[in-house]
Short mmCIF file of C-alpha atoms in Angstrom, two decimals:
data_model
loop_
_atom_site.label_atom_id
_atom_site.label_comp_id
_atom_site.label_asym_id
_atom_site.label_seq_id
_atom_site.Cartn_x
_atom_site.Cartn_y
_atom_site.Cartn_z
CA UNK F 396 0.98 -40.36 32.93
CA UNK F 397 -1.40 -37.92 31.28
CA UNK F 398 1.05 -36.13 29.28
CA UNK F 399 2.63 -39.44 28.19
CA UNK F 400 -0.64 -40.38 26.97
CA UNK F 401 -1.46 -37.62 25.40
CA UNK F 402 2.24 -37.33 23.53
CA UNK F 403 1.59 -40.66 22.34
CA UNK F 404 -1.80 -40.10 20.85
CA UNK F 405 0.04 -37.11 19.10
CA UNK F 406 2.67 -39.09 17.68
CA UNK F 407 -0.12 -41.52 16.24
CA UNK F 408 -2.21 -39.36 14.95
CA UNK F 409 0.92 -37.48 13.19
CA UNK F 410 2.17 -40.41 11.66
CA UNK F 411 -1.24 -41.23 10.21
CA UNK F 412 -1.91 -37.65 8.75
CA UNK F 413 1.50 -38.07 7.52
CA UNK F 414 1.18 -41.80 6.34
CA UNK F 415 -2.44 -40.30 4.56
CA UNK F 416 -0.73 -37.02 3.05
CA UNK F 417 1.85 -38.72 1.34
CA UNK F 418 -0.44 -41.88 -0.24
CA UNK F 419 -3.15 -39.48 -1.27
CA UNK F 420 -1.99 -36.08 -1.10
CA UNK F 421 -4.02 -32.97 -1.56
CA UNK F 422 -7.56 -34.95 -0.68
CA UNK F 423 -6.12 -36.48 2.25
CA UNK F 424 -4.87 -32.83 3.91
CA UNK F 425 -8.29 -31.75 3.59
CA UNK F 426 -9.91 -34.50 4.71
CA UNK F 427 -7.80 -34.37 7.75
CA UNK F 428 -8.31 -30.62 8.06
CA UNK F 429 -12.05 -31.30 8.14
CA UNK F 430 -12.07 -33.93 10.66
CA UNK F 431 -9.30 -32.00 12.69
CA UNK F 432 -12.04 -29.14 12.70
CA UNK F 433 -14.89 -31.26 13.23
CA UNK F 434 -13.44 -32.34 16.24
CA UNK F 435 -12.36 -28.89 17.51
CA UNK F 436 -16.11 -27.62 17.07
CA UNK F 437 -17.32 -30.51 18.73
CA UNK F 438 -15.28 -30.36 22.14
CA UNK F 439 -15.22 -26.64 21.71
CA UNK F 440 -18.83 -25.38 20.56
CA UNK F 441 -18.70 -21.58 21.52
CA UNK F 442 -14.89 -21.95 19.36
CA UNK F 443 -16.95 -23.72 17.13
CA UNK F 444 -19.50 -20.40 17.20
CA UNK F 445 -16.60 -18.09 16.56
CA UNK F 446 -15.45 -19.83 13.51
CA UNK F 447 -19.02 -20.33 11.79
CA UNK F 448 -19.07 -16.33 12.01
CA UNK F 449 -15.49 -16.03 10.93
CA UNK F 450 -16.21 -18.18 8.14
CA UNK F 451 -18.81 -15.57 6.30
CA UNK F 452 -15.63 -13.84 5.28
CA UNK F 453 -14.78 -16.84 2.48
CA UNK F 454 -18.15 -16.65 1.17
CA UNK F 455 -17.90 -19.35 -1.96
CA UNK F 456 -14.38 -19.93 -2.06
CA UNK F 457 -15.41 -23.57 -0.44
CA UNK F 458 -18.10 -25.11 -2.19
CA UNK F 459 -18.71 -28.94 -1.73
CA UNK F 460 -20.59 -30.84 -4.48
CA UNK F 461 -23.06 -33.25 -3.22
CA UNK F 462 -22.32 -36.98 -4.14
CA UNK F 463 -25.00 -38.02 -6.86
CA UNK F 464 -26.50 -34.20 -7.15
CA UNK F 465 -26.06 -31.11 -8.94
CA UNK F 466 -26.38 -29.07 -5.08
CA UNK F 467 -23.47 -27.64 -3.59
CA UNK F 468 -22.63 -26.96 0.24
CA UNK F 469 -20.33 -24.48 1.64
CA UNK F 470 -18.41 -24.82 4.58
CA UNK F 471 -21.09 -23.62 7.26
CA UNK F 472 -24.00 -25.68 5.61
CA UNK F 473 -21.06 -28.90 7.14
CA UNK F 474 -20.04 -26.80 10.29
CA UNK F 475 -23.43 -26.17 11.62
CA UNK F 476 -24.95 -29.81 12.27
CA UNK F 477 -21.42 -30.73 14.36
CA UNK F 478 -22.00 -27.21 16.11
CA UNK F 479 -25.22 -28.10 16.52
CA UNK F 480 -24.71 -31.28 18.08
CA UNK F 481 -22.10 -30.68 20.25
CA UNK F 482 -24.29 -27.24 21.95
CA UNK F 483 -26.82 -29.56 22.69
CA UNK F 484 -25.16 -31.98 24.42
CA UNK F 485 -23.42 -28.93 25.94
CA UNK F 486 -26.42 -27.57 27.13
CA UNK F 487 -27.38 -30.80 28.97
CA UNK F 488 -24.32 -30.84 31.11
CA UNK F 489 -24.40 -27.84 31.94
CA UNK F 490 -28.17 -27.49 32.64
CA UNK F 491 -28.63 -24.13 32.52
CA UNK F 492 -30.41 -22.95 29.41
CA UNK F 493 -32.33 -19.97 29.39
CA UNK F 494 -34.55 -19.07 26.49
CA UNK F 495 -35.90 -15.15 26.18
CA UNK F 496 -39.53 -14.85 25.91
CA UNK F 497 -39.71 -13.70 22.11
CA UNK F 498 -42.52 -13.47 18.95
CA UNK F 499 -40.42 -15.17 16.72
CA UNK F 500 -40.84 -18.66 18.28
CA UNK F 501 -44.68 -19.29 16.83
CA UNK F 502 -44.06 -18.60 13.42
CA UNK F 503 -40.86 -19.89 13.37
CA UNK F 504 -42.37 -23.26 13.90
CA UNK F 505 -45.23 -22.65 11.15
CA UNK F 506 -42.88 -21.79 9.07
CA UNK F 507 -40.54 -25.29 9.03
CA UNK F 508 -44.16 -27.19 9.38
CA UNK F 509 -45.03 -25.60 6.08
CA UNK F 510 -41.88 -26.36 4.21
CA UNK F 511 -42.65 -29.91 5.42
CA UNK F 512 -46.09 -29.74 4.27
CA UNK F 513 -45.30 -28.55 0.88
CA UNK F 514 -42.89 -31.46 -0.15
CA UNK F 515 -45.23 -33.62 1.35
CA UNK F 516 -48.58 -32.56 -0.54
CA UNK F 517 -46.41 -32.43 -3.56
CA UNK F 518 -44.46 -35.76 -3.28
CA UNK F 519 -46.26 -37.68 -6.11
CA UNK F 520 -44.60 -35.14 -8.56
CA UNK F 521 -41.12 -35.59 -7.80
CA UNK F 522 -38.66 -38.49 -7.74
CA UNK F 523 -37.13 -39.92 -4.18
CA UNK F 524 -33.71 -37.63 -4.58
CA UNK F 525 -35.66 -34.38 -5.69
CA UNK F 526 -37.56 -35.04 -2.66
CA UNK F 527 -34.40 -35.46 -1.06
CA UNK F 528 -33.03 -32.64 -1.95
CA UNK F 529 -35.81 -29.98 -1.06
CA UNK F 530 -35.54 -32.07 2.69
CA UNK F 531 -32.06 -31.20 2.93
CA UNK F 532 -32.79 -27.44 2.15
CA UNK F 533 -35.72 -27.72 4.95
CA UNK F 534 -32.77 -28.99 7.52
CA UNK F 535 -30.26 -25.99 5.58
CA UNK F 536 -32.63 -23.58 7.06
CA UNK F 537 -33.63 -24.79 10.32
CA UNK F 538 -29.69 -24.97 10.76
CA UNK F 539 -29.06 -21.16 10.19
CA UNK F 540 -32.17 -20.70 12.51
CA UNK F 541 -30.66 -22.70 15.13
CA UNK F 542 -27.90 -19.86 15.49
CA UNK F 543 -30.59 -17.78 17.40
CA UNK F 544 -31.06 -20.26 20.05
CA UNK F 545 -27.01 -20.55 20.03
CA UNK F 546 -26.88 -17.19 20.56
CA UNK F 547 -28.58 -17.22 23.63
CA UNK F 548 -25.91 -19.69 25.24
CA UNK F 549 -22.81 -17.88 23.82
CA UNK F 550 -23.54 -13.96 23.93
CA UNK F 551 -25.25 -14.38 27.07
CA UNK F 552 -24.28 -11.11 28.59
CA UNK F 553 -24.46 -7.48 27.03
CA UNK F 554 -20.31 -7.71 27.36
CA UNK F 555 -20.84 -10.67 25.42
CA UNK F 556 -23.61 -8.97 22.69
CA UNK F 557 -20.78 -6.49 22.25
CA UNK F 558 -18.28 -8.92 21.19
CA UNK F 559 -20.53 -10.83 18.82
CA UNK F 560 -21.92 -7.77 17.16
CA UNK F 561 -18.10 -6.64 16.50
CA UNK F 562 -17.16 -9.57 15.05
CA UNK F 563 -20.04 -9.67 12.85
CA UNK F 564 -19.42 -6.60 11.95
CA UNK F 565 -15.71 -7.24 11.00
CA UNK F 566 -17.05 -9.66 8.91
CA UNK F 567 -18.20 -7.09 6.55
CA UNK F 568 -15.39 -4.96 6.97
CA UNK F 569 -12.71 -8.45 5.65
CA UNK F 570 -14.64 -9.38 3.18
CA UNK F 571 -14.89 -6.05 1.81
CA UNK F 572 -11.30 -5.72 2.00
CA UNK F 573 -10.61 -8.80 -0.16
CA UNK F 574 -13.35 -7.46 -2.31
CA UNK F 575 -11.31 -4.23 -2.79
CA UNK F 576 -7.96 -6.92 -3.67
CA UNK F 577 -10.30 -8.77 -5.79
CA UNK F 578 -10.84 -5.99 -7.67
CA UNK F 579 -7.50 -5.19 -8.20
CA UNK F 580 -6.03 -8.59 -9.33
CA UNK F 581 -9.54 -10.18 -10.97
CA UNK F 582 -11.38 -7.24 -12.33
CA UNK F 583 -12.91 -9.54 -14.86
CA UNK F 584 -14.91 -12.59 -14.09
CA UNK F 585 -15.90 -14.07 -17.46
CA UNK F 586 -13.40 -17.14 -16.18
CA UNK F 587 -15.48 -18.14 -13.77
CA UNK F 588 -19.00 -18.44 -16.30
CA UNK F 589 -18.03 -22.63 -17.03
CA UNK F 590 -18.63 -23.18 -13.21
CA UNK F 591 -21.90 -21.39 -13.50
CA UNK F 592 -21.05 -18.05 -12.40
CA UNK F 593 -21.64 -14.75 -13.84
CA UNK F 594 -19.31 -12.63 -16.61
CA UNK F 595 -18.81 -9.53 -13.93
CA UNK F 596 -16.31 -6.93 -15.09
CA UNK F 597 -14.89 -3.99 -12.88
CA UNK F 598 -17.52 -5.14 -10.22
CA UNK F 599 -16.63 -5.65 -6.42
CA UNK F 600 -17.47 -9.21 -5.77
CA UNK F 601 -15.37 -10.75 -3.00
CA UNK F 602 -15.50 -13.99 -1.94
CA UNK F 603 -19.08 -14.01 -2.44
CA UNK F 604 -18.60 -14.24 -6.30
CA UNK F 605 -22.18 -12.29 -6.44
CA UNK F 606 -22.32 -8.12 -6.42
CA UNK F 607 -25.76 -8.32 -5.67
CA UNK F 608 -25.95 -10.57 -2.64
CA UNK F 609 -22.98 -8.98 -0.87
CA UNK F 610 -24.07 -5.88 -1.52
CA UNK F 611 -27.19 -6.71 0.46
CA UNK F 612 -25.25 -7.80 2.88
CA UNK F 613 -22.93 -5.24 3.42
CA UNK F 614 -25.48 -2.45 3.28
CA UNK F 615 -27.13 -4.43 6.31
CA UNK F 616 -24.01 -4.23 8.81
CA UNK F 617 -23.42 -0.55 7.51
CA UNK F 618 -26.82 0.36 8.51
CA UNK F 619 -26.26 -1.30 12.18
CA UNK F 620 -22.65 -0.09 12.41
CA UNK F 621 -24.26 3.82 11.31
CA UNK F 622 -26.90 3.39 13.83
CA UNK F 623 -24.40 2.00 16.70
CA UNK F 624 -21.89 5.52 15.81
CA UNK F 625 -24.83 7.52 16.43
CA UNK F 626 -25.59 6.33 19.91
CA UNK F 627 -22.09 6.34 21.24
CA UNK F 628 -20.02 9.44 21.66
CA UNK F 629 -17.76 10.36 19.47
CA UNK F 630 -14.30 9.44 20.84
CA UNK F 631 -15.75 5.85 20.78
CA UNK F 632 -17.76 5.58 17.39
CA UNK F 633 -14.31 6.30 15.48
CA UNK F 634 -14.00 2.13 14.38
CA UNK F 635 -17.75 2.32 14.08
CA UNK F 636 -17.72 5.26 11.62
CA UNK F 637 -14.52 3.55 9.59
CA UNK F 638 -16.63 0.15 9.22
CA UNK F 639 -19.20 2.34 7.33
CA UNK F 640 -17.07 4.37 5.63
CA UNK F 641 -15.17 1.09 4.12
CA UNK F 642 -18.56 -1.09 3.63
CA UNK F 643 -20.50 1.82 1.65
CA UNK F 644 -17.10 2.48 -0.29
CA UNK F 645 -17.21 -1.39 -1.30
CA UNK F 646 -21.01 -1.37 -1.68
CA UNK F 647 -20.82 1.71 -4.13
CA UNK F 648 -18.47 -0.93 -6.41
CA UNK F 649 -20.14 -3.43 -6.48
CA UNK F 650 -22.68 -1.64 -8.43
CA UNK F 651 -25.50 -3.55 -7.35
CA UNK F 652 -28.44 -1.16 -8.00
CA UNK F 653 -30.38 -4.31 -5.16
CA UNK F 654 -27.63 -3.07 -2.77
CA UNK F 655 -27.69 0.79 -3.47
CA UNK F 656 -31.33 0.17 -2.76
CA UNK F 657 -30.43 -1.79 0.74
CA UNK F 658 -27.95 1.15 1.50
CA UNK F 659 -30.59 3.88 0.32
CA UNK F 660 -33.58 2.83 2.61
CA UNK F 661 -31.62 1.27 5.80
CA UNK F 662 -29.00 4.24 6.05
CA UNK F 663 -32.60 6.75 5.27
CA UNK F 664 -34.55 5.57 7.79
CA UNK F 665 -31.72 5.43 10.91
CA UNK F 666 -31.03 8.87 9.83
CA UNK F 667 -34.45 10.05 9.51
CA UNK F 668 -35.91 9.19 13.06
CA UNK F 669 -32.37 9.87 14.47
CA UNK F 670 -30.39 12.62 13.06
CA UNK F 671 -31.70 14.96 9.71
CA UNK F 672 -28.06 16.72 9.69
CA UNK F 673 -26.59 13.16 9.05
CA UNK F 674 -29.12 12.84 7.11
CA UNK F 675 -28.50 15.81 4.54
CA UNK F 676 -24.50 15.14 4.47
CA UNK F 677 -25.80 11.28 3.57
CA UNK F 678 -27.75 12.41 0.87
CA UNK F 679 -24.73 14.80 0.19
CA UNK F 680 -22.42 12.27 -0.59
CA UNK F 681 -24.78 10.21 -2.28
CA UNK F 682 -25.30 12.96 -4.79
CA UNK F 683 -21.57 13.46 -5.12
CA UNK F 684 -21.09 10.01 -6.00
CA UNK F 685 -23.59 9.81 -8.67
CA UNK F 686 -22.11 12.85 -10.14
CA UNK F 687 -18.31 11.91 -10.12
CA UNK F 688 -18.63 8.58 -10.83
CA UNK F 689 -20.31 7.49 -14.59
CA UNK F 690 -21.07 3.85 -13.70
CA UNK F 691 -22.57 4.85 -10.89
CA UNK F 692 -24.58 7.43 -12.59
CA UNK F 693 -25.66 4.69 -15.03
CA UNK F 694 -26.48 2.14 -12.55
CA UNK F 695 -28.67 4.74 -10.83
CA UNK F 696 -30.71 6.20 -13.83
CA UNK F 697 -30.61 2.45 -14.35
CA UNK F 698 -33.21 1.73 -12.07
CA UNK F 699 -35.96 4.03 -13.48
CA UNK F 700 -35.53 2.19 -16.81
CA UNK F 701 -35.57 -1.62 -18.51
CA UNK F 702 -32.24 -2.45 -19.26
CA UNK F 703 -31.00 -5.90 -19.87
CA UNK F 704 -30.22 -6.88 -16.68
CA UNK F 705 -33.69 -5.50 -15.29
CA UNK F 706 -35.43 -7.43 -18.12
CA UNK F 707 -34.05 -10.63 -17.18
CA UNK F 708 -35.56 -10.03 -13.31
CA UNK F 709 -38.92 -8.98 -14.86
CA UNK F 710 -39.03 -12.22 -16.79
CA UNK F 711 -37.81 -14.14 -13.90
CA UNK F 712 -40.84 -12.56 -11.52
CA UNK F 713 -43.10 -13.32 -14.52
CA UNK F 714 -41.97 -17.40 -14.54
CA UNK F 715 -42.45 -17.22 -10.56
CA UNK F 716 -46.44 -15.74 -10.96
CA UNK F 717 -47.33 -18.00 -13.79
CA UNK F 718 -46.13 -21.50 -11.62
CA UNK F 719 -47.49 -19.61 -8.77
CA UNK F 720 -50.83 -18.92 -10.67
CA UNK F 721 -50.92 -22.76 -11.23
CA UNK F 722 -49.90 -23.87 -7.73
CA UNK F 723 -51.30 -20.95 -5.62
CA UNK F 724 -52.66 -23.16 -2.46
CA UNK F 725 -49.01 -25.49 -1.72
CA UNK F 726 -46.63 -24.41 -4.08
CA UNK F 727 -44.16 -26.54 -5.75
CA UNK F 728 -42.39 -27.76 -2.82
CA UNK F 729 -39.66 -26.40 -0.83
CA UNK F 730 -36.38 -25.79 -2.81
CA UNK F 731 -38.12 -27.71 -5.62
CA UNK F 732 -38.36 -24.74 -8.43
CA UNK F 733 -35.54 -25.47 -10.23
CA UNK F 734 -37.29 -28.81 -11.50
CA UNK F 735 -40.27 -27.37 -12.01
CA UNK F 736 -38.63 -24.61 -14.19
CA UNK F 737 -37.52 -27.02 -16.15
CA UNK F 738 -40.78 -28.61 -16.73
CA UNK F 739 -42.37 -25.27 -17.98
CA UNK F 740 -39.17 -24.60 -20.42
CA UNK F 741 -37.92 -21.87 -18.04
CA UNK F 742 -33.90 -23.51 -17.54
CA UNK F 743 -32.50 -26.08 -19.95
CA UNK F 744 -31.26 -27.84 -16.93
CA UNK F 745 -31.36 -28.00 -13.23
CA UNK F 746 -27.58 -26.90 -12.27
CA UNK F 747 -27.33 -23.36 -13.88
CA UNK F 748 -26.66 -20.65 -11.40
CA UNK F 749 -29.38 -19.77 -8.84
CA UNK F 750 -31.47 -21.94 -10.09
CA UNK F 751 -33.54 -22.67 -7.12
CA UNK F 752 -34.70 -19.64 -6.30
CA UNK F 753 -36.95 -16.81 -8.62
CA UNK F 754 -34.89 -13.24 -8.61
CA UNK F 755 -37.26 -12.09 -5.28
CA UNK F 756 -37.17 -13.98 -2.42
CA UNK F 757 -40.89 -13.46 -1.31
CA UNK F 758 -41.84 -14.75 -4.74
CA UNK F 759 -39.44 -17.77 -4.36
CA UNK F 760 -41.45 -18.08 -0.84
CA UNK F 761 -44.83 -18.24 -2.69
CA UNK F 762 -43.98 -20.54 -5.52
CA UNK F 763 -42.47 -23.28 -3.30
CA UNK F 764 -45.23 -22.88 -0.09
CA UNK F 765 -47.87 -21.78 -1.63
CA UNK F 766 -49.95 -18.34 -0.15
CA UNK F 767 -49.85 -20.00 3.37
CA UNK F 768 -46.29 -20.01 3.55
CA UNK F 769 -46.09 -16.69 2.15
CA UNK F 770 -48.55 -15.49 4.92
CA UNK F 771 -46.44 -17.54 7.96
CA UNK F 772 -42.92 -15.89 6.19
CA UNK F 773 -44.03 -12.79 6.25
CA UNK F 774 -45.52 -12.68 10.00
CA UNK F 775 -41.58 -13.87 11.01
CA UNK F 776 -40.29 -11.26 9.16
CA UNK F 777 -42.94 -8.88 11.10
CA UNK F 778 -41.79 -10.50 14.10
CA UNK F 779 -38.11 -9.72 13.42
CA UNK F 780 -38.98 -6.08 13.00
CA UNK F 781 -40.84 -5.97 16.27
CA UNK F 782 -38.19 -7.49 18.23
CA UNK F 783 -35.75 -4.88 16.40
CA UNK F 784 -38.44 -2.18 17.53
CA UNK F 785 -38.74 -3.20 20.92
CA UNK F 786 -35.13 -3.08 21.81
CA UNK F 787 -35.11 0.44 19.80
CA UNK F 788 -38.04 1.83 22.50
CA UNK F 789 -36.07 -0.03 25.77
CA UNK F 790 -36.53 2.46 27.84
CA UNK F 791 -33.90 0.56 30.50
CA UNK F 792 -31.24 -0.15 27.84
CA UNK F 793 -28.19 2.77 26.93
CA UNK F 794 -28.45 4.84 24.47
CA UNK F 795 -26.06 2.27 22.34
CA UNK F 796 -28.23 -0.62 22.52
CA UNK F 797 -31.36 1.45 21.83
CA UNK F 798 -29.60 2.73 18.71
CA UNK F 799 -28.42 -0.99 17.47
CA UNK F 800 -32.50 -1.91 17.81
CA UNK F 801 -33.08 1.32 15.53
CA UNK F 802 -30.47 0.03 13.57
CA UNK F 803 -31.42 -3.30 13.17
CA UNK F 804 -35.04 -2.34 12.65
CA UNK F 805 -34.00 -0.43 9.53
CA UNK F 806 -31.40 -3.33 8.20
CA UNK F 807 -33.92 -5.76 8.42
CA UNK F 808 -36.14 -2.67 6.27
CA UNK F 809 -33.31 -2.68 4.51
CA UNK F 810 -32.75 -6.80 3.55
CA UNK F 811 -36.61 -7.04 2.75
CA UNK F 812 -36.92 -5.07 0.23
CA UNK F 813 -32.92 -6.37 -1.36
CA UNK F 814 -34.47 -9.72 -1.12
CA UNK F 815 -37.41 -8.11 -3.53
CA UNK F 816 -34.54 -8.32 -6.58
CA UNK F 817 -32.64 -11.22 -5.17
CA UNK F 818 -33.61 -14.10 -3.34
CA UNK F 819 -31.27 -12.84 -0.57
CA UNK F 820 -33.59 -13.17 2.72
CA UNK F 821 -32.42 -16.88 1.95
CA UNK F 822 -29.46 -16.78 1.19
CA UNK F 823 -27.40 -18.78 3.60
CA UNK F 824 -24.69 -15.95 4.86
CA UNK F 825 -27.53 -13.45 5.39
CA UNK F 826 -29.90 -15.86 7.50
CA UNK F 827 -26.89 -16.34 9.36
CA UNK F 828 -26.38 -12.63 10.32
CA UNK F 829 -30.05 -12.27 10.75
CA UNK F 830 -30.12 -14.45 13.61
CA UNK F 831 -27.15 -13.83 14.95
CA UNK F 832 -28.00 -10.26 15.17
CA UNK F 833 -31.38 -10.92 16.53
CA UNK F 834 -30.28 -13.31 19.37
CA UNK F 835 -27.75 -10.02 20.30
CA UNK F 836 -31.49 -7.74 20.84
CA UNK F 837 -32.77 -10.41 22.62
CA UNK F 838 -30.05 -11.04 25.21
CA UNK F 839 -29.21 -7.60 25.52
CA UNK F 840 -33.01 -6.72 26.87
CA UNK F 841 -32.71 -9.36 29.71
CA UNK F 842 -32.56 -7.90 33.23
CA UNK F 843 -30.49 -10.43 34.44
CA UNK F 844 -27.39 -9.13 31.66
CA UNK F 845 -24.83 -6.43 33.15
#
């Protein structure tokens, strides 16, 4: 009787998807995608997990333009809240929940208080749908934050930390794959500059459609993956030492002097407290690089001079201190800049590219939540690091999980001082592997794990 049912309910719903394709074609398949999705993540949650890491690898491909607004979604900012919702109501039948003691949770919570504070101290500036808009961005990140806490439910076990980590791991390794295709079929970018991205030429972008960010991004996983091969032996770091070798080989093209910086200072430091032979053949090929390859060499010398590109940052950090100068106590409001840039003659209008953010993302911090928030962002950021450093000094953990806190203790090194040329510690991709990666140290130091 069940599988009549359930043949039946098939045969419905396939006659309406068909019925929908062929009235409104292309809209109605992806509408029906969505909702077929929707539903999958909601019945399924830890499937639903799988596929909001899985879906890093298409970066901007998917971007969804908010009705009535010049803000733009991608497909996790969608996936999350149904994720979200249907782990919670997971949770509560299966009562059983366990949260690891952790410094994050404090500041955490000061943190989303503050953003709330800020558009609400500066509300008489702003109309109802900026106001809007900045609350959305306040739910964007409490979303990506939630993945920590999801983390707990679905890794669960150091068999499952193992799992997660490759996968985000592989994540890199795909999308610097299709970067290397990219490459290869659309060397130049100028077509994309009328939907508000960047000219690029003979850069590595992916399907992040930004050098800069990915590299960040990729020089993060590369410094895990690095520290990870150094604490296993070596018949079993060989896929460990192949994800670095192909995520520094897409890093070096994307010549993102922010993500040759990343690469420089998290790949350094594991090195340095963990092995100065690696170290040396590092710097090695480094050198080698920026001797064989001229647009490497000039992205390099690059960064001890002014160039154009470097101008536009300094002017960009300049705009951020003069609002912030103005507005040092609350800010602006939470992901309310880009209107205020406008005001002070900055932007000519609210939609151009990155627009939200200043080029730093401590600055973009500051500006938006005032020197309180900067002081609450930057003790989470020292509470990341601690948790990184505390699974580094385990005493009871093997010498592989000891190596990924070393490892993520130097990526998160690493990502701080990217996000000082980019506003990448907010970037939505890179909060997601931030927490994902943390809720991995924090399972994997629970006695009760195997």
């Amino acid at each position: 009787m069940r599988s009549a049912a359930g043949i039946l309910c098939i045969l419905v719903l396939a006659l309406v998807a068909g019925y929908g394709i062929g009235a409104y074609g292309l809209k109605a398949a992806i509408a029906l995608a969505a909702l077929g999705l929707a539903l999958t993540v909601f019945f399924r949650p830890e499937l639903g997990f799988w596929a909001s890491i899985a879906s890093i690898t298409i970066g901007q491909l998917i971007r969804i333009q908010l009705p009535g607004s010049d803000n733009t979604v991608i497909i996790n900012d969608v996936l999350l809240p149904v994720l979200i919702l249907s782990w919670l109501v997971w949770v509560m039948a299966r009562r059983s929940w366990k949260i690891p003691a952790s410094s994050l949770y404090l500041p955490m919570s000061l943190w989303v208080i503050v953003m709330m504070l800020s558009l609400f101290l500066n509300r008489s500036g702003y109309s109802s749908t900026e106001l809007l808009s900045g609350a959305l961005y306040i739910v964007r990140w409490i979303e990506y934050a939630m993945v920590l806490f999801m983390g707990f439910s679905f890794v669960r076990s150091r068999p499952g930390a193992k799992k997660y980590l490759v996968a985000l791991v592989w994540t890199g390794v795909i999308t610097a794959i299709l970067g290397f295709v990219q490459l290869k079929l659309f060397p130049d970018f100028s077509f994309m500059v009328p939907k508000g991205w960047d000219p690029h030429v003979g850069r590595l972008l992916s399907t992040w459609f930004d050098p800069n960010f990915l590299g960040g991004y990729l020089a993060f996983l590369s410094t895990l993956s690095l520290a990870i091969a150094l604490g296993k032996k070596p018949a079993e770091a060989k896929w460990w030492w192949l994800a670095v070798a192909v995520m520094t080989a897409a890093i070096v093209l994307t010549f993102s002097r922010s993500g040759y910086i990343a690469l420089a200072a998290g790949v350094g430091l594991v090195t340095l407290l963990r092995s100065k032979a690696i170290l040396f053949l590092m710097l090695m090929i480094f050198a080698a690089i920026i001797l064989f390859v001229p647009r490497v060499q000039e992205r390099v010398i690059g960064i001890r001079s002014i160039d154009e590109t470097a101008q536009l940052r300094l002017v960009s950090w300049q705009n951020a201190l003069e609002v912030i100068h103005d507005h040092p106590v609350t800010g602006i409001g939470y992901n309310l800049y880009k209107y205020v840039q406008v005001q002070y003659n900055f932007l000519n209008k609210t939609s151009e590219h990155s627009a939200s953010g200043s080029d730093s993302s401590l600055l973009t911090v500051w500006v938006t939540t005032g020197t309180a928030g900067l002081f609450i962002y930057l003790w989470l950021l020292g509470a990341m690091l601690w948790e990184a450093w505390k699974t580094w000094r385990d005493k009871k953990l093997s010498s592989e999980w000891r190596m990924y806190g070393l490892g993520l203790m130097a990526g998160f090194v690493a990502l701080i001082l990217h996000g000082q040329f980019v506003n990448g510690l907010l970037y939505p991709h890179m909060m997601q592997a931030m927490w994902l990666a943390l809720a991995v140290a924090l399972v994997v130091r629970q006695p009760e794990t195997t």
